[in-house]
């Protein structure tokens, strides 16, 4: 991997993953409540009154529903078709991060009986994140919740917005409309990146801007253009032994994913196709054949799925 100016940025961000997420149809989960934003799984960094103006901006978020085929689609608010869907939702909420004030049980809120979050470091999993975010389909609510069980909420309202704390990304609730818009933008950008590595331009969702240039050159220019549009990260300067070090400060997974995607582009990172799922991944060791290990896991999920499939096929051959 070629070193470049992005290589010197110190990635310190940790991301919070909650144990339980709920789908909500509207922002009533915030109404008439004093909301606690729990930091580090133990105590609130801030108490936000129910009159918080920020929540008003989310009242009119579009509803999404799961149809009879189990697919997620946006519901036309004017047609009032909510009853036709098995589930309807406008938000995904970290239930244990948003709780009500109860004076009789105050100590429970300040000192939960158990740690309600887990964390992972982007420095360890950032190179996995940017390919995984492009890989998932998110065509059902269950798939979205499963992803968040591993990675946390990708975007939305962050606890750090209410305090002057550290770099940690602690997203408490996520408007689904915002998520699907950002996902579409990111996956379109990644599709160009993938086409350049596989030399397959048949699935590009973004048309080349200059028909006179070769397809590969058009794709490369389009990718650079898309990356250039992004404010990939903000940063702080930290003094350590009189040395000033640029440090990343991401607000969510999409910012982080664009950063590691950009780092991969400018460092000419080695990419391969997973032998199990067929998706692109960044190589972290020379003998790697599958997508990298996910947060909270000890082995690659794709490697385990591949080996299990081989075992089943071997048993079938023995029976026949």
Short mmCIF file of C-alpha atoms in Angstrom, two decimals:
data_model
loop_
_atom_site.label_atom_id
_atom_site.label_comp_id
_atom_site.label_asym_id
_atom_site.label_seq_id
_atom_site.Cartn_x
_atom_site.Cartn_y
_atom_site.Cartn_z
CA UNK A 1 0.00 0.00 0.00
CA UNK A 2 1.39 3.37 -1.04
CA UNK A 3 1.69 5.96 1.71
CA UNK A 4 0.01 9.34 1.15
CA UNK A 5 -1.14 12.41 3.07
CA UNK A 6 -4.19 10.58 4.46
CA UNK A 7 -1.99 7.87 5.96
CA UNK A 8 -0.72 10.28 8.64
CA UNK A 9 -4.19 10.98 10.02
CA UNK A 10 -4.72 9.23 13.33
CA UNK A 11 -8.10 7.50 13.43
CA UNK A 12 -9.22 7.51 17.06
CA UNK A 13 -12.98 7.20 16.64
CA UNK A 14 -14.86 4.51 18.51
CA UNK A 15 -18.43 3.61 17.55
CA UNK A 16 -21.21 2.54 19.90
CA UNK A 17 -23.42 -0.45 19.19
CA UNK A 18 -26.60 -0.87 21.24
CA UNK A 19 -28.12 -4.16 22.23
CA UNK A 20 -31.58 -3.38 20.93
CA UNK A 21 -33.11 -1.20 18.23
CA UNK A 22 -36.77 -0.45 17.59
CA UNK A 23 -38.64 0.77 14.51
CA UNK A 24 -40.83 3.83 15.14
CA UNK A 25 -43.51 5.31 12.88
CA UNK A 26 -43.03 8.88 14.11
CA UNK A 27 -41.08 10.97 16.59
CA UNK A 28 -43.50 10.26 19.44
CA UNK A 29 -40.70 8.39 21.18
CA UNK A 30 -39.36 11.86 22.03
CA UNK A 31 -42.61 13.58 22.95
CA UNK A 32 -43.34 14.52 26.56
CA UNK A 33 -40.08 13.06 27.72
CA UNK A 34 -36.89 14.27 29.26
CA UNK A 35 -34.33 12.38 27.23
CA UNK A 36 -31.03 11.05 28.51
CA UNK A 37 -28.12 10.59 26.16
CA UNK A 38 -26.02 7.92 27.81
CA UNK A 39 -22.27 8.14 27.37
CA UNK A 40 -19.95 5.15 27.71
CA UNK A 41 -22.91 3.00 28.72
CA UNK A 42 -23.17 4.29 32.28
CA UNK A 43 -24.16 7.92 32.82
CA UNK A 44 -25.82 10.71 30.83
CA UNK A 45 -23.57 13.42 29.43
CA UNK A 46 -26.53 15.73 29.03
CA UNK A 47 -30.18 16.01 29.98
CA UNK A 48 -32.20 17.34 27.04
CA UNK A 49 -35.68 18.79 27.78
CA UNK A 50 -38.65 17.70 25.65
CA UNK A 51 -38.81 21.15 24.02
CA UNK A 52 -35.54 20.45 22.20
CA UNK A 53 -35.94 22.19 18.80
CA UNK A 54 -33.85 19.55 17.04
CA UNK A 55 -36.57 16.90 17.21
CA UNK A 56 -39.03 19.17 15.38
CA UNK A 57 -37.01 18.84 12.20
CA UNK A 58 -37.73 15.10 12.15
CA UNK A 59 -41.51 15.20 12.53
CA UNK A 60 -42.22 15.02 8.82
CA UNK A 61 -39.85 12.19 7.93
CA UNK A 62 -41.38 9.92 5.24
CA UNK A 63 -42.69 6.52 6.33
CA UNK A 64 -41.19 3.28 5.04
CA UNK A 65 -43.09 0.02 5.01
CA UNK A 66 -42.47 -3.69 4.52
CA UNK A 67 -44.77 -4.98 1.78
CA UNK A 68 -46.19 -8.49 1.34
CA UNK A 69 -42.97 -9.62 -0.35
CA UNK A 70 -40.93 -8.56 2.66
CA UNK A 71 -39.36 -5.64 0.78
CA UNK A 72 -38.87 -2.17 2.24
CA UNK A 73 -40.29 0.71 0.23
CA UNK A 74 -41.23 4.33 0.83
CA UNK A 75 -44.94 4.88 1.52
CA UNK A 76 -46.73 7.61 -0.40
CA UNK A 77 -48.13 9.80 2.40
CA UNK A 78 -50.92 11.15 0.19
CA UNK A 79 -52.36 7.73 -0.62
CA UNK A 80 -52.70 6.67 3.05
CA UNK A 81 -51.67 3.07 2.34
CA UNK A 82 -50.08 2.39 5.72
CA UNK A 83 -52.56 -0.40 6.53
CA UNK A 84 -51.36 -2.40 3.51
CA UNK A 85 -47.91 -2.88 5.02
CA UNK A 86 -46.80 -5.43 7.62
CA UNK A 87 -44.57 -2.82 9.26
CA UNK A 88 -44.28 0.94 8.96
CA UNK A 89 -41.44 3.04 10.27
CA UNK A 90 -39.75 6.42 9.87
CA UNK A 91 -36.99 5.95 12.48
CA UNK A 92 -34.68 3.34 13.86
CA UNK A 93 -34.08 4.05 17.54
CA UNK A 94 -31.48 2.84 20.05
CA UNK A 95 -34.12 2.06 22.67
CA UNK A 96 -31.82 1.97 25.69
CA UNK A 97 -30.19 5.28 24.77
CA UNK A 98 -33.45 7.21 24.82
CA UNK A 99 -35.21 6.84 28.14
CA UNK A 100 -37.69 8.81 30.25
CA UNK A 101 -37.11 10.56 33.54
CA UNK A 102 -38.53 8.80 36.58
CA UNK A 103 -37.79 10.49 39.89
CA UNK A 104 -38.52 7.31 41.84
CA UNK A 105 -35.96 5.31 39.90
CA UNK A 106 -33.42 8.05 39.27
CA UNK A 107 -30.45 5.87 40.24
CA UNK A 108 -31.35 3.30 37.58
CA UNK A 109 -30.94 5.92 34.88
CA UNK A 110 -27.70 7.30 36.23
CA UNK A 111 -26.23 3.90 37.03
CA UNK A 112 -27.69 1.17 34.81
CA UNK A 113 -27.36 -2.32 36.23
CA UNK A 114 -25.25 -3.40 33.28
CA UNK A 115 -23.29 -1.79 30.49
CA UNK A 116 -25.77 -1.29 27.65
CA UNK A 117 -23.36 -0.67 24.81
CA UNK A 118 -20.33 -2.18 23.19
CA UNK A 119 -17.72 -0.33 21.17
CA UNK A 120 -15.33 -0.98 18.32
CA UNK A 121 -12.48 1.12 16.98
CA UNK A 122 -12.46 2.45 13.43
CA UNK A 123 -8.69 2.08 13.34
CA UNK A 124 -9.28 -1.70 13.50
CA UNK A 125 -12.42 -2.05 11.37
CA UNK A 126 -12.50 0.97 9.04
CA UNK A 127 -11.04 -1.00 6.12
CA UNK A 128 -13.82 -3.55 6.55
CA UNK A 129 -16.59 -0.98 7.03
CA UNK A 130 -16.32 0.78 3.67
CA UNK A 131 -16.72 -2.45 1.68
CA UNK A 132 -19.42 -3.89 3.98
CA UNK A 133 -21.58 -0.75 3.73
CA UNK A 134 -21.57 -1.18 -0.06
CA UNK A 135 -22.18 -4.92 0.16
CA UNK A 136 -25.42 -5.00 2.18
CA UNK A 137 -28.75 -4.75 0.35
CA UNK A 138 -30.94 -3.30 3.16
CA UNK A 139 -34.08 -4.40 1.32
CA UNK A 140 -35.78 -5.49 4.56
CA UNK A 141 -36.04 -4.05 8.05
CA UNK A 142 -34.46 -7.18 9.50
CA UNK A 143 -31.38 -6.76 7.33
CA UNK A 144 -31.03 -3.15 8.45
CA UNK A 145 -31.39 -4.09 12.14
CA UNK A 146 -28.88 -6.94 11.72
CA UNK A 147 -26.35 -4.51 10.24
CA UNK A 148 -26.91 -2.08 13.13
CA UNK A 149 -26.47 -4.91 15.64
CA UNK A 150 -22.94 -5.27 14.23
CA UNK A 151 -21.95 -1.71 13.29
CA UNK A 152 -24.34 0.63 15.12
CA UNK A 153 -26.63 3.21 13.51
CA UNK A 154 -24.91 4.52 10.35
CA UNK A 155 -26.24 8.10 10.55
CA UNK A 156 -28.72 10.25 12.47
CA UNK A 157 -28.74 12.16 15.76
CA UNK A 158 -25.44 11.79 17.57
CA UNK A 159 -24.96 12.21 21.34
CA UNK A 160 -21.85 14.31 20.66
CA UNK A 161 -24.10 17.00 19.13
CA UNK A 162 -25.29 17.82 22.63
CA UNK A 163 -21.93 18.02 24.39
CA UNK A 164 -18.35 19.08 23.77
CA UNK A 165 -16.95 15.59 24.25
CA UNK A 166 -14.56 13.37 22.33
CA UNK A 167 -14.52 11.70 18.94
CA UNK A 168 -16.78 8.78 19.80
CA UNK A 169 -19.66 8.17 17.39
CA UNK A 170 -22.78 7.46 19.42
CA UNK A 171 -25.87 7.68 17.17
CA UNK A 172 -29.11 7.48 19.13
CA UNK A 173 -31.80 7.51 16.47
CA UNK A 174 -31.82 7.50 12.68
CA UNK A 175 -34.40 8.86 10.21
CA UNK A 176 -34.80 6.13 7.60
CA UNK A 177 -35.17 8.63 4.78
CA UNK A 178 -31.76 10.12 5.59
CA UNK A 179 -30.22 6.64 5.74
CA UNK A 180 -31.55 5.45 2.39
CA UNK A 181 -30.56 8.70 0.64
CA UNK A 182 -27.00 8.48 1.97
CA UNK A 183 -26.83 4.76 1.23
CA UNK A 184 -27.85 5.28 -2.40
CA UNK A 185 -25.21 7.98 -2.84
CA UNK A 186 -22.48 5.88 -1.22
CA UNK A 187 -23.27 2.67 -3.07
CA UNK A 188 -23.34 4.46 -6.42
CA UNK A 189 -19.89 5.88 -5.67
CA UNK A 190 -18.60 2.48 -4.56
CA UNK A 191 -19.96 0.84 -7.73
CA UNK A 192 -17.58 3.01 -9.77
CA UNK A 193 -14.70 2.03 -7.48
CA UNK A 194 -15.60 -1.65 -7.90
CA UNK A 195 -15.86 -1.39 -11.68
CA UNK A 196 -12.30 -0.03 -11.87
CA UNK A 197 -10.96 -2.97 -9.87
CA UNK A 198 -12.93 -5.65 -11.72
CA UNK A 199 -12.78 -3.99 -15.15
CA UNK A 200 -16.52 -4.61 -15.41
CA UNK A 201 -18.50 -1.46 -16.21
CA UNK A 202 -21.79 -3.15 -17.08
CA UNK A 203 -23.40 -2.48 -13.68
CA UNK A 204 -22.46 1.18 -13.33
CA UNK A 205 -25.40 3.24 -12.07
CA UNK A 206 -23.77 6.57 -12.97
CA UNK A 207 -23.42 7.39 -16.65
CA UNK A 208 -20.05 8.61 -17.95
CA UNK A 209 -19.93 12.35 -18.54
CA UNK A 210 -17.69 12.23 -21.63
CA UNK A 211 -18.62 9.67 -24.27
CA UNK A 212 -15.45 10.35 -26.29
CA UNK A 213 -13.16 9.00 -23.58
CA UNK A 214 -12.68 5.28 -22.87
CA UNK A 215 -15.09 3.83 -20.30
CA UNK A 216 -12.33 3.19 -17.78
CA UNK A 217 -11.06 6.76 -17.94
CA UNK A 218 -14.62 8.08 -17.63
CA UNK A 219 -15.19 5.95 -14.55
CA UNK A 220 -11.94 7.06 -12.94
CA UNK A 221 -12.77 10.74 -13.51
CA UNK A 222 -16.31 10.26 -12.19
CA UNK A 223 -14.98 8.57 -9.05
CA UNK A 224 -12.53 11.39 -8.37
CA UNK A 225 -15.35 13.88 -8.92
CA UNK A 226 -17.67 12.07 -6.48
CA UNK A 227 -14.98 11.78 -3.81
CA UNK A 228 -14.10 15.46 -4.25
CA UNK A 229 -17.69 16.45 -3.49
CA UNK A 230 -17.50 14.92 -0.02
CA UNK A 231 -16.38 16.67 3.11
CA UNK A 232 -14.84 13.37 4.15
CA UNK A 233 -13.91 14.31 7.69
CA UNK A 234 -13.16 17.11 10.05
CA UNK A 235 -10.14 16.91 12.27
CA UNK A 236 -8.58 18.23 15.42
CA UNK A 237 -4.91 18.84 16.15
CA UNK A 238 -3.63 17.17 19.28
CA UNK A 239 -0.29 18.02 20.85
CA UNK A 240 1.69 14.98 21.95
CA UNK A 241 5.28 15.48 23.03
CA UNK A 242 5.26 18.79 21.16
CA UNK A 243 4.18 17.02 17.97
CA UNK A 244 0.93 18.10 16.34
CA UNK A 245 -1.04 15.12 14.97
CA UNK A 246 -4.11 15.43 12.69
CA UNK A 247 -6.92 13.33 14.17
CA UNK A 248 -10.17 12.27 12.51
CA UNK A 249 -13.57 13.34 13.85
CA UNK A 250 -16.36 11.48 12.08
CA UNK A 251 -20.06 12.01 12.80
CA UNK A 252 -21.28 8.73 11.38
CA UNK A 253 -20.48 5.63 9.36
CA UNK A 254 -20.93 7.23 5.95
CA UNK A 255 -18.27 9.87 6.65
CA UNK A 256 -15.95 7.15 7.92
CA UNK A 257 -16.68 4.92 4.91
CA UNK A 258 -15.90 7.72 2.45
CA UNK A 259 -12.64 8.39 4.32
CA UNK A 260 -11.45 4.77 4.11
CA UNK A 261 -12.64 4.51 0.51
CA UNK A 262 -10.58 7.60 -0.35
CA UNK A 263 -7.61 6.21 1.55
CA UNK A 264 -7.88 3.00 -0.46
CA UNK A 265 -8.00 4.91 -3.76
CA UNK A 266 -4.97 7.12 -3.11
CA UNK A 267 -2.90 4.34 -1.52
CA UNK A 268 -3.66 1.82 -4.31
CA UNK A 269 -4.81 -0.74 -1.77
CA UNK A 270 -4.99 -4.34 -2.96
CA UNK A 271 -8.58 -5.49 -3.52
CA UNK A 272 -9.93 -9.00 -4.11
CA UNK A 273 -13.28 -10.71 -4.71
CA UNK A 274 -14.55 -12.82 -1.81
CA UNK A 275 -14.72 -16.53 -2.67
CA UNK A 276 -17.95 -16.86 -0.69
CA UNK A 277 -20.15 -13.82 -1.39
CA UNK A 278 -18.51 -12.44 -4.55
CA UNK A 279 -18.12 -8.92 -3.15
CA UNK A 280 -15.04 -6.72 -3.20
CA UNK A 281 -12.90 -6.45 -0.05
CA UNK A 282 -9.60 -4.84 0.89
CA UNK A 283 -6.77 -7.29 1.52
CA UNK A 284 -5.35 -7.12 5.04
CA UNK A 285 -3.07 -10.18 4.82
CA UNK A 286 -1.53 -12.04 1.85
CA UNK A 287 -3.39 -15.35 2.29
CA UNK A 288 -6.82 -13.72 2.63
CA UNK A 289 -9.58 -15.24 0.49
CA UNK A 290 -12.72 -13.90 2.17
CA UNK A 291 -14.25 -10.67 3.49
CA UNK A 292 -12.60 -9.44 6.68
CA UNK A 293 -13.71 -10.16 10.24
CA UNK A 294 -16.62 -8.04 11.50
CA UNK A 295 -16.72 -6.22 14.86
CA UNK A 296 -17.52 -8.62 17.70
CA UNK A 297 -16.55 -11.68 15.67
CA UNK A 298 -13.43 -13.86 15.87
CA UNK A 299 -13.58 -15.26 12.33
CA UNK A 300 -14.73 -14.05 8.97
CA UNK A 301 -18.47 -14.72 8.50
CA UNK A 302 -17.86 -15.41 4.81
CA UNK A 303 -15.10 -17.90 5.59
CA UNK A 304 -17.34 -19.79 8.03
CA UNK A 305 -20.26 -19.80 5.56
CA UNK A 306 -17.96 -21.09 2.81
CA UNK A 307 -16.58 -23.91 4.99
CA UNK A 308 -20.06 -24.89 6.18
CA UNK A 309 -21.27 -25.07 2.60
CA UNK A 310 -18.35 -27.34 1.65
CA UNK A 311 -19.16 -29.65 4.59
CA UNK A 312 -22.81 -29.91 3.52
CA UNK A 313 -21.81 -30.63 -0.09
CA UNK A 314 -19.38 -33.33 1.10
CA UNK A 315 -22.12 -35.01 3.16
CA UNK A 316 -24.49 -34.99 0.18
CA UNK A 317 -21.86 -36.59 -2.05
CA UNK A 318 -21.32 -39.36 0.52
CA UNK A 319 -25.07 -40.07 0.69
CA UNK A 320 -25.30 -40.30 -3.08
#
